[in-house]
mmCIF file with all atom_site columns, C-alpha atoms in Angstrom:
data_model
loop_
_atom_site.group_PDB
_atom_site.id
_atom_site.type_symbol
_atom_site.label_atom_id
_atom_site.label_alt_id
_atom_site.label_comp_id
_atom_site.label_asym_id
_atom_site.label_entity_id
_atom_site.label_seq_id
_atom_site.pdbx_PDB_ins_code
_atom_site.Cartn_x
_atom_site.Cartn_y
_atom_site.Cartn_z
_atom_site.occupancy
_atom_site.B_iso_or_equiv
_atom_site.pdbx_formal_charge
_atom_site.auth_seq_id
_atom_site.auth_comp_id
_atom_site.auth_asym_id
_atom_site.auth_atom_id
_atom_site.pdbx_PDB_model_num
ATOM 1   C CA . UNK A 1 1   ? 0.000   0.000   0.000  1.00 77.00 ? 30  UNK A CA 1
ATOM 2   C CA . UNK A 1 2   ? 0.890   3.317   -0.992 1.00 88.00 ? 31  UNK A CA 1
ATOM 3   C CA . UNK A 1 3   ? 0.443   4.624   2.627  1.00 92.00 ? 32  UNK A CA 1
ATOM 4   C CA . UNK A 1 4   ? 2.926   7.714   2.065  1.00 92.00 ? 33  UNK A CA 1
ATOM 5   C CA . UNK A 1 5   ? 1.044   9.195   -0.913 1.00 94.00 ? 34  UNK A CA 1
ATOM 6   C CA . UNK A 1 6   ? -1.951  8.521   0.915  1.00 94.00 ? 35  UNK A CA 1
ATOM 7   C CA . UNK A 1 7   ? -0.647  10.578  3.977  1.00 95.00 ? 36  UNK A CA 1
ATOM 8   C CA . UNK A 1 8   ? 0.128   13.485  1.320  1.00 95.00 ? 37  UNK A CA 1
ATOM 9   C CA . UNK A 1 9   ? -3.206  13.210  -0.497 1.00 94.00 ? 38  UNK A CA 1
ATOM 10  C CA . UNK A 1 10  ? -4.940  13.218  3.274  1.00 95.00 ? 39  UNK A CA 1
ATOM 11  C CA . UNK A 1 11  ? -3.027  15.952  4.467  1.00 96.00 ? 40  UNK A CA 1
ATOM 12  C CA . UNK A 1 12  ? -3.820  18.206  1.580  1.00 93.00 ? 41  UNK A CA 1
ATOM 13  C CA . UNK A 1 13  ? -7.487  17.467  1.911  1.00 93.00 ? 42  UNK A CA 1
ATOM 14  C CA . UNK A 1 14  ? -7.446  18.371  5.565  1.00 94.00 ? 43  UNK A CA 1
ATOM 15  C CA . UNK A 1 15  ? -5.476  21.045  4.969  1.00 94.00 ? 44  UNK A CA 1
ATOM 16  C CA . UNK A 1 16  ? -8.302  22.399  2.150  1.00 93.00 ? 45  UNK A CA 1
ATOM 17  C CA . UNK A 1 17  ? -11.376 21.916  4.621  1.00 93.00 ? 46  UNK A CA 1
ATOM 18  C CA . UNK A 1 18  ? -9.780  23.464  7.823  1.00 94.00 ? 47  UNK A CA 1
ATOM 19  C CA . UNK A 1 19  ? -8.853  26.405  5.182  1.00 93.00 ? 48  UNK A CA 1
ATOM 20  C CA . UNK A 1 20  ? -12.495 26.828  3.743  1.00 89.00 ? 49  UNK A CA 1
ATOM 21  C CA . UNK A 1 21  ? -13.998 26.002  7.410  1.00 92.00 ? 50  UNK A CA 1
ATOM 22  C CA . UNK A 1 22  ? -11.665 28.447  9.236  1.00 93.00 ? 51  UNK A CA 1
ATOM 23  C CA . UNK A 1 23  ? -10.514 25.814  11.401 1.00 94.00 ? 52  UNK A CA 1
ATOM 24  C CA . UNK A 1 24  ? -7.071  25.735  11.209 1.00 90.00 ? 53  UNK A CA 1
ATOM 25  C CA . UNK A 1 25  ? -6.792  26.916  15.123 1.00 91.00 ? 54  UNK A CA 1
ATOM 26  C CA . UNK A 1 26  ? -9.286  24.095  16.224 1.00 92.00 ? 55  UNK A CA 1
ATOM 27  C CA . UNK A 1 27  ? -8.726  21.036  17.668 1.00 95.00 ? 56  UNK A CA 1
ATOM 28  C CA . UNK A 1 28  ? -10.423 18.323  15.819 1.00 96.00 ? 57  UNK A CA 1
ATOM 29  C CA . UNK A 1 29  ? -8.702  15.260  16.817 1.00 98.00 ? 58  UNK A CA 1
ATOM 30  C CA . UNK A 1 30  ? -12.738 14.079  18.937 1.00 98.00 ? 59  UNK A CA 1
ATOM 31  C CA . UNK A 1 31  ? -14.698 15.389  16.127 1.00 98.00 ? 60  UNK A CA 1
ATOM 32  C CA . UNK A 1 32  ? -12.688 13.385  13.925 1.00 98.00 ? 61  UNK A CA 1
ATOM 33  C CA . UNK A 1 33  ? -12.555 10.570  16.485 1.00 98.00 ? 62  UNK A CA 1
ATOM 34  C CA . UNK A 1 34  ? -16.830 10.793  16.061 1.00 98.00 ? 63  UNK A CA 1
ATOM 35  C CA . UNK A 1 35  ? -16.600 10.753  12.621 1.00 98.00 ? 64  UNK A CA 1
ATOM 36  C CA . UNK A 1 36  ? -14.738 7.579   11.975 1.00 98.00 ? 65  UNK A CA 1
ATOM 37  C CA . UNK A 1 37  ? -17.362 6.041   14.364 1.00 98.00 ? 66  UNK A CA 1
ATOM 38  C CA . UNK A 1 38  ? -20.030 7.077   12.630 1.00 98.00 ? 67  UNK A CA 1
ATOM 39  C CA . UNK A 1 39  ? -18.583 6.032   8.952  1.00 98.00 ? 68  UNK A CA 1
ATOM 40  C CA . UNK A 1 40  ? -17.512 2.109   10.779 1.00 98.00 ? 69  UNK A CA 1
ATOM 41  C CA . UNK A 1 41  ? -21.459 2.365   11.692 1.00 98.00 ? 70  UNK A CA 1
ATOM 42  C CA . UNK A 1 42  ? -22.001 3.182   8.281  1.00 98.00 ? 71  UNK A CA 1
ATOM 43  C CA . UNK A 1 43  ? -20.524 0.586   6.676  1.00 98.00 ? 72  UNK A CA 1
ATOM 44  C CA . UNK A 1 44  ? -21.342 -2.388  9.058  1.00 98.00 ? 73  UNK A CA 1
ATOM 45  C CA . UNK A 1 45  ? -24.920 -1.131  8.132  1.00 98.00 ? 74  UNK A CA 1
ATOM 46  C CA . UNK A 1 46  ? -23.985 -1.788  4.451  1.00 98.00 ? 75  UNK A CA 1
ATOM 47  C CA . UNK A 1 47  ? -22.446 -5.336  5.197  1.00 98.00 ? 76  UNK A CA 1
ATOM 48  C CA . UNK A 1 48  ? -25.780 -5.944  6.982  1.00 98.00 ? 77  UNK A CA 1
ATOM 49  C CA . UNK A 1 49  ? -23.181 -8.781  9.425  1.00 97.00 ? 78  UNK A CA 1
ATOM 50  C CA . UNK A 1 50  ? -25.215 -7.853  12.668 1.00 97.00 ? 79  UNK A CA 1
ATOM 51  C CA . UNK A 1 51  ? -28.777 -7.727  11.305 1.00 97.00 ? 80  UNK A CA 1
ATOM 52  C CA . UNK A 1 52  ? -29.265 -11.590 12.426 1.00 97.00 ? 81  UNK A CA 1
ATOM 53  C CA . UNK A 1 53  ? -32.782 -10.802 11.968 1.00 97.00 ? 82  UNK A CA 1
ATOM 54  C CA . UNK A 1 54  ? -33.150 -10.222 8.024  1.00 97.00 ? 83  UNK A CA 1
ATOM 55  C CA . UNK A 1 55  ? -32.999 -12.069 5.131  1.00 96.00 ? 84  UNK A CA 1
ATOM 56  C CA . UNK A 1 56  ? -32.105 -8.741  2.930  1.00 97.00 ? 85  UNK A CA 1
ATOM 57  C CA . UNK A 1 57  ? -28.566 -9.223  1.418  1.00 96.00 ? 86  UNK A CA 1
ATOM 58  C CA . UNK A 1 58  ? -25.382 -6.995  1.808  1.00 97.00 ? 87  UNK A CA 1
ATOM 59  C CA . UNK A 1 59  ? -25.043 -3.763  -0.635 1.00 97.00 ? 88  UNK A CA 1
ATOM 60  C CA . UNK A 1 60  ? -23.205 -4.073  -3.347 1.00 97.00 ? 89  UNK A CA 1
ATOM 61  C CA . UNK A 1 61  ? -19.176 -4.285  -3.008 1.00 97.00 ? 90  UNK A CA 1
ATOM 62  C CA . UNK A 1 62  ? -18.833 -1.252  -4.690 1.00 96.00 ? 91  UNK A CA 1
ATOM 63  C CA . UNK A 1 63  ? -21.358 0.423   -2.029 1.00 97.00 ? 92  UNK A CA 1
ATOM 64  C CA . UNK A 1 64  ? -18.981 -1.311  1.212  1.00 98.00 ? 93  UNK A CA 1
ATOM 65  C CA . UNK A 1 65  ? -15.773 -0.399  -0.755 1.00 97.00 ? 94  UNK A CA 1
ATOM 66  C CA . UNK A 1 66  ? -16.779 3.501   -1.152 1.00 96.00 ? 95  UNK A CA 1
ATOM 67  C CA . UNK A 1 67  ? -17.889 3.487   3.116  1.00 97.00 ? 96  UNK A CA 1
ATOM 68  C CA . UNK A 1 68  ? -14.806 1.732   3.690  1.00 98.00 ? 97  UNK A CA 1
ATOM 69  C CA . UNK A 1 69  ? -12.807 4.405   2.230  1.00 97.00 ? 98  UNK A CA 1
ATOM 70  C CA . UNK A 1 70  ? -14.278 6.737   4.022  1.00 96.00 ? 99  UNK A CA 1
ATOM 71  C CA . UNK A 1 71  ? -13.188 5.038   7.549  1.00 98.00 ? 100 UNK A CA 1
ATOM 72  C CA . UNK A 1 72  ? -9.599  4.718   5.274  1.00 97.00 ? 101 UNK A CA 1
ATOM 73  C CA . UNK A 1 73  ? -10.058 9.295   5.244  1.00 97.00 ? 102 UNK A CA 1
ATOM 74  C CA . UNK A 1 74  ? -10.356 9.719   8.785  1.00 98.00 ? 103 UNK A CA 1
ATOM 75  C CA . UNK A 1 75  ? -7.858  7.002   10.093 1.00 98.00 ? 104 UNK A CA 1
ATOM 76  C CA . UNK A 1 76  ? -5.317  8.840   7.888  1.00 97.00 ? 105 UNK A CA 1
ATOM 77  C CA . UNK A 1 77  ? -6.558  12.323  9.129  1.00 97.00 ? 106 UNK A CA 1
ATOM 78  C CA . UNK A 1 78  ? -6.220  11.028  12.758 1.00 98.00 ? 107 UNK A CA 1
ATOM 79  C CA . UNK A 1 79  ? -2.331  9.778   11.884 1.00 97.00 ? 108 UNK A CA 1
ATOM 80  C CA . UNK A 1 80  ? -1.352  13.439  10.720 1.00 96.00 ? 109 UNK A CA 1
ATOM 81  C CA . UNK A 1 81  ? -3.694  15.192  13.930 1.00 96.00 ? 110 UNK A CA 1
ATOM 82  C CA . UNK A 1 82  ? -0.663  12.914  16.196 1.00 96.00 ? 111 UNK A CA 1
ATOM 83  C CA . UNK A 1 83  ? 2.281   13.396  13.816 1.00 95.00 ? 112 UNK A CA 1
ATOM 84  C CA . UNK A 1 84  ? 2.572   10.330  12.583 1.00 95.00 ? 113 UNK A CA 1
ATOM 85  C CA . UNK A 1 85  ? 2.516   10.875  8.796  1.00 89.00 ? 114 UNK A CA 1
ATOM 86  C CA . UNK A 1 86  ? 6.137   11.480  8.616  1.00 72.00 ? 115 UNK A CA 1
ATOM 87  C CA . UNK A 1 87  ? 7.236   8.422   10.204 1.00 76.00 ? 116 UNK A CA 1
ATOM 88  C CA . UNK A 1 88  ? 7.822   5.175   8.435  1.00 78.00 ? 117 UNK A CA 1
ATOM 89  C CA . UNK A 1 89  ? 5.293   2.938   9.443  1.00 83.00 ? 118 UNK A CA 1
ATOM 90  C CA . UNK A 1 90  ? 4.910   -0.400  8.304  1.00 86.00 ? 119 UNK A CA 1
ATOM 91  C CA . UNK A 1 91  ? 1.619   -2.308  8.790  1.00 90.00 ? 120 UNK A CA 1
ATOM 92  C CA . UNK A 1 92  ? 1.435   -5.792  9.369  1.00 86.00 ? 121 UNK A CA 1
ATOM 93  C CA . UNK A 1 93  ? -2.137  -7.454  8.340  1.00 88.00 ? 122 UNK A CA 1
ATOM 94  C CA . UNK A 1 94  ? -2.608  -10.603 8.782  1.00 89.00 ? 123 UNK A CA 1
ATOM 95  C CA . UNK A 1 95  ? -5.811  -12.897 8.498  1.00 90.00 ? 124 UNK A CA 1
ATOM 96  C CA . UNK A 1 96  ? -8.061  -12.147 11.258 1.00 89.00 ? 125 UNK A CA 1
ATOM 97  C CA . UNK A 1 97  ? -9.578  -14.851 13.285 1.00 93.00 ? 126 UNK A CA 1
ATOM 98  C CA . UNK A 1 98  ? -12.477 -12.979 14.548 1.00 95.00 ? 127 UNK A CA 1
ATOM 99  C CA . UNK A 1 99  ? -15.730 -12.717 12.324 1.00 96.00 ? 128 UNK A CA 1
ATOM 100 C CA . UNK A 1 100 ? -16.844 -9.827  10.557 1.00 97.00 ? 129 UNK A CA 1
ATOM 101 C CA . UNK A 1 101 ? -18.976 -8.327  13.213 1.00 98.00 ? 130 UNK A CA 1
ATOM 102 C CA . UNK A 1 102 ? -16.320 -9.048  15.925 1.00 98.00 ? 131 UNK A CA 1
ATOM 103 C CA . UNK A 1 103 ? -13.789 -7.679  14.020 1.00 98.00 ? 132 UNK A CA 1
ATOM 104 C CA . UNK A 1 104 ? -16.129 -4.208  13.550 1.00 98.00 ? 133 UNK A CA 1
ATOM 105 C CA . UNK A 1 105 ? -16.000 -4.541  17.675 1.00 98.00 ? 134 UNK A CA 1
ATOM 106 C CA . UNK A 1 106 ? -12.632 -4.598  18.066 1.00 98.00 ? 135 UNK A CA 1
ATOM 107 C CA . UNK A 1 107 ? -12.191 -1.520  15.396 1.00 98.00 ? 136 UNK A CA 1
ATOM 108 C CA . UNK A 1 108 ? -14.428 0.587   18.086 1.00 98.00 ? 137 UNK A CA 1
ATOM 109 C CA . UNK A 1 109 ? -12.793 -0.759  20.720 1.00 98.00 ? 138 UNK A CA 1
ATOM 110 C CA . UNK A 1 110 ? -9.545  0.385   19.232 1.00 98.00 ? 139 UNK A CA 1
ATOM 111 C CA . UNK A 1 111 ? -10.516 3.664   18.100 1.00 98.00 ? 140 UNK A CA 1
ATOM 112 C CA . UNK A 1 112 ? -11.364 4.289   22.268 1.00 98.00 ? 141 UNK A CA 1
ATOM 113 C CA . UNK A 1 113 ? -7.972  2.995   22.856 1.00 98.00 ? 142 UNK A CA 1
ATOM 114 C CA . UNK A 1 114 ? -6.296  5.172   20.481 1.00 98.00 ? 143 UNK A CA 1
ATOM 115 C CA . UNK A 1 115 ? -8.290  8.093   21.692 1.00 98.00 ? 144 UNK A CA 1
ATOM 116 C CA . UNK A 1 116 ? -7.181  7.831   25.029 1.00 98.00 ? 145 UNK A CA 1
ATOM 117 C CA . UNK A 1 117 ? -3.438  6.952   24.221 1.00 98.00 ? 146 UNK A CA 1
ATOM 118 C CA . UNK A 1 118 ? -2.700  8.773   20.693 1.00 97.00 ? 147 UNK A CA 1
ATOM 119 C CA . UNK A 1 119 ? 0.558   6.788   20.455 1.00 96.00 ? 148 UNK A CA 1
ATOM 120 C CA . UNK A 1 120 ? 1.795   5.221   17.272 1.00 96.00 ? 149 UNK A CA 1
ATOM 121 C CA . UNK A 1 121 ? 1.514   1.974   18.566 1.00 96.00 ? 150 UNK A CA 1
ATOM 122 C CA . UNK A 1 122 ? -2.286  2.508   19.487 1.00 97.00 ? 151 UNK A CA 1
ATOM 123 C CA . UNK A 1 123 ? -2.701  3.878   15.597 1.00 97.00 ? 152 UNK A CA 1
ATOM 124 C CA . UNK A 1 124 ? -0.880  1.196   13.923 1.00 96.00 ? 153 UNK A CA 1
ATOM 125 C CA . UNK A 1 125 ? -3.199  -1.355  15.923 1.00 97.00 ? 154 UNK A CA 1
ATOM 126 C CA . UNK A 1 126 ? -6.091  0.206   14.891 1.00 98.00 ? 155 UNK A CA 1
ATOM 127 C CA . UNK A 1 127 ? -5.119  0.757   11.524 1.00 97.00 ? 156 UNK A CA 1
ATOM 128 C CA . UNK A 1 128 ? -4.026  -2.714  11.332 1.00 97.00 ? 157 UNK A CA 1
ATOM 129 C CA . UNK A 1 129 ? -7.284  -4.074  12.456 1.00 97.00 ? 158 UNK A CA 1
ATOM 130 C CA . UNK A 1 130 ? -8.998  -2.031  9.657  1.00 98.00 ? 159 UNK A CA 1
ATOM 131 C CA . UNK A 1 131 ? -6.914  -3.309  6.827  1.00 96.00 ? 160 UNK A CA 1
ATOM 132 C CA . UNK A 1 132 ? -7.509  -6.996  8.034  1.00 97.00 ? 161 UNK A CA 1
ATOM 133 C CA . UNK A 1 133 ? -11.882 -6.222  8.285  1.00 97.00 ? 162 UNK A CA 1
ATOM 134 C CA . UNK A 1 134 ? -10.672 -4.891  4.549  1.00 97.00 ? 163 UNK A CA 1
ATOM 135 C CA . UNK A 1 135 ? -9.565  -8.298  3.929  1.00 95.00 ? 164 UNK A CA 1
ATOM 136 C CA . UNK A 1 136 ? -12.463 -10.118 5.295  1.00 97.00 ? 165 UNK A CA 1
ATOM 137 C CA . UNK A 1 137 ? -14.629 -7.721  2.890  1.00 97.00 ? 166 UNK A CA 1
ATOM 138 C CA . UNK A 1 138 ? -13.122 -9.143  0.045  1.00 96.00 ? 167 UNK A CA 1
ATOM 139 C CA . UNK A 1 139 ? -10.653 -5.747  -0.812 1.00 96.00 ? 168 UNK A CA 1
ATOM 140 C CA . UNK A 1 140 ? -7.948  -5.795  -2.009 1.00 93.00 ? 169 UNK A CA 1
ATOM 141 C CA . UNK A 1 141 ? -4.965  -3.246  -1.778 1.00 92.00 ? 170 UNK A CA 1
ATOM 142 C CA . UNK A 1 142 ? -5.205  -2.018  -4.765 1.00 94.00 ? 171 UNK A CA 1
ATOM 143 C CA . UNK A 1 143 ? -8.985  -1.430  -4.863 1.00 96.00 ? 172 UNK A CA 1
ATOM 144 C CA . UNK A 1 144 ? -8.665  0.108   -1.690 1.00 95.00 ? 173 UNK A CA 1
ATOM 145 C CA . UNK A 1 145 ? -5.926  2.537   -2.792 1.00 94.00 ? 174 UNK A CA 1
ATOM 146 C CA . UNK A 1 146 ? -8.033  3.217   -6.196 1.00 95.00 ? 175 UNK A CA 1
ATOM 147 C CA . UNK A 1 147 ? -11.657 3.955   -4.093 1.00 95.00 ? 176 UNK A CA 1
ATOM 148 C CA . UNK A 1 148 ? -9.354  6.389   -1.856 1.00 93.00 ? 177 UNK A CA 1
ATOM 149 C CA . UNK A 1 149 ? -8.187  8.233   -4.787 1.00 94.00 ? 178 UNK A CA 1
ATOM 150 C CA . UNK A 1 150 ? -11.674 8.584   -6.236 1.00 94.00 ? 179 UNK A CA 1
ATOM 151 C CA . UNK A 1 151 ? -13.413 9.467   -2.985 1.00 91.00 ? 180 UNK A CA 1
ATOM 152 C CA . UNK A 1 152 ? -10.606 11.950  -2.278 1.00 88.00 ? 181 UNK A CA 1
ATOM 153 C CA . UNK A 1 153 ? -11.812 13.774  -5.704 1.00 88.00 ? 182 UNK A CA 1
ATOM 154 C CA . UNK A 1 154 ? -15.127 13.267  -4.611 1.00 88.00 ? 183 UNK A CA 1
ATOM 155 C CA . UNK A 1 155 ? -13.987 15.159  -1.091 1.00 85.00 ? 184 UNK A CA 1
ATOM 156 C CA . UNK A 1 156 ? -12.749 17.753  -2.650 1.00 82.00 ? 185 UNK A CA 1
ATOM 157 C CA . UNK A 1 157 ? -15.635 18.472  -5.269 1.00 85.00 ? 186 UNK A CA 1
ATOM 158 C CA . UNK A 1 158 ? -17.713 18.535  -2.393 1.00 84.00 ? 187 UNK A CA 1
ATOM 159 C CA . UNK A 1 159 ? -15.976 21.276  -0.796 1.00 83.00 ? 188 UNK A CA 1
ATOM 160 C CA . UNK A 1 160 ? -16.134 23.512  -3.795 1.00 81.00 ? 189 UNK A CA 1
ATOM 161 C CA . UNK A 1 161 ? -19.818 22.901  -3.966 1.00 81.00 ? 190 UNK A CA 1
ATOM 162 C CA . UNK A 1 162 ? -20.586 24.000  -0.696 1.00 75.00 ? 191 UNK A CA 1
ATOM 163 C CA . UNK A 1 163 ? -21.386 20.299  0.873  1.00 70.00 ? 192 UNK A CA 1
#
């Protein structure tokens, strides 16, 4: 994975919205924090792996693969909030022995974690753990790096229209 590009790409966005917002003096680390929340909610909701009592099937990939990009936004924007863009990170994913909806667990109960600590080793956990739900999903690397680019565009265009 690409991660140093996507640390660039990330911290341009960022950079853009706190500019248009006037937020470049604000702390946004919890807001950020809530937002990746919300977007893991979002996408579990699109994998449907909790909702034991339907029969309706999962969206379509494409559908998980754009929410899962979005969690991919903020994890990145929460490694640049603590600094840790400009270190060389290495992530180690491997298979995950949990099932999909204990693996979305774990990413919440990482995120508090991480929130609490903001060390690297807290981030690359988390991170870690998202990559491997990634796996489960069926992603691979490449599509994930490809969906980032396009929802980055998408980020931006948003911005310009006033989203």
């Amino acid at each position: 994975m690409q991660l140093e590009k996507l640390f660039q790409m990330q911290k341009a966005l960022d950079a853009y919205i706190e500019e248009m917002h006037g937020l470049q003096d604000e702390d946004l680390f919890n807001r950020k924090i809530l937002a990746l929340l919300v977007e893991i909610g979002e996408l579990a909701n699109e994998t449907r792996c909790f909702k034991f009592w339907s029969v309706k099937p999962s969206s379509a990939k494409e559908v998980i693969l754009e929410e899962f990009v979005d969690g991919v936004h903020f994890i990145l924007s929460l490694g640049i909030e603590c600094g840790f863009d400009g270190q060389q990170m290495e992530l180690n994913v491997h298979t995950s022995s949990l099932d999909v909806t204990d693996q979305f667990l774990r990413i919440y109960e990482l995120i508090s974690i991480f929130q609490k600590a903001k060390n690297l080793m807290s981030y690359k956990e988390l991170f870690e753990a998202y990559l491997q739900l990634a796996d489960q999903l069926g992603f691979s690397q490449l599509e994930m790096e490809q969906a980032y680019f396009q929802k980055n565009e998408v980020n931006y265009q948003r911005q310009q229209n006033n989203y």
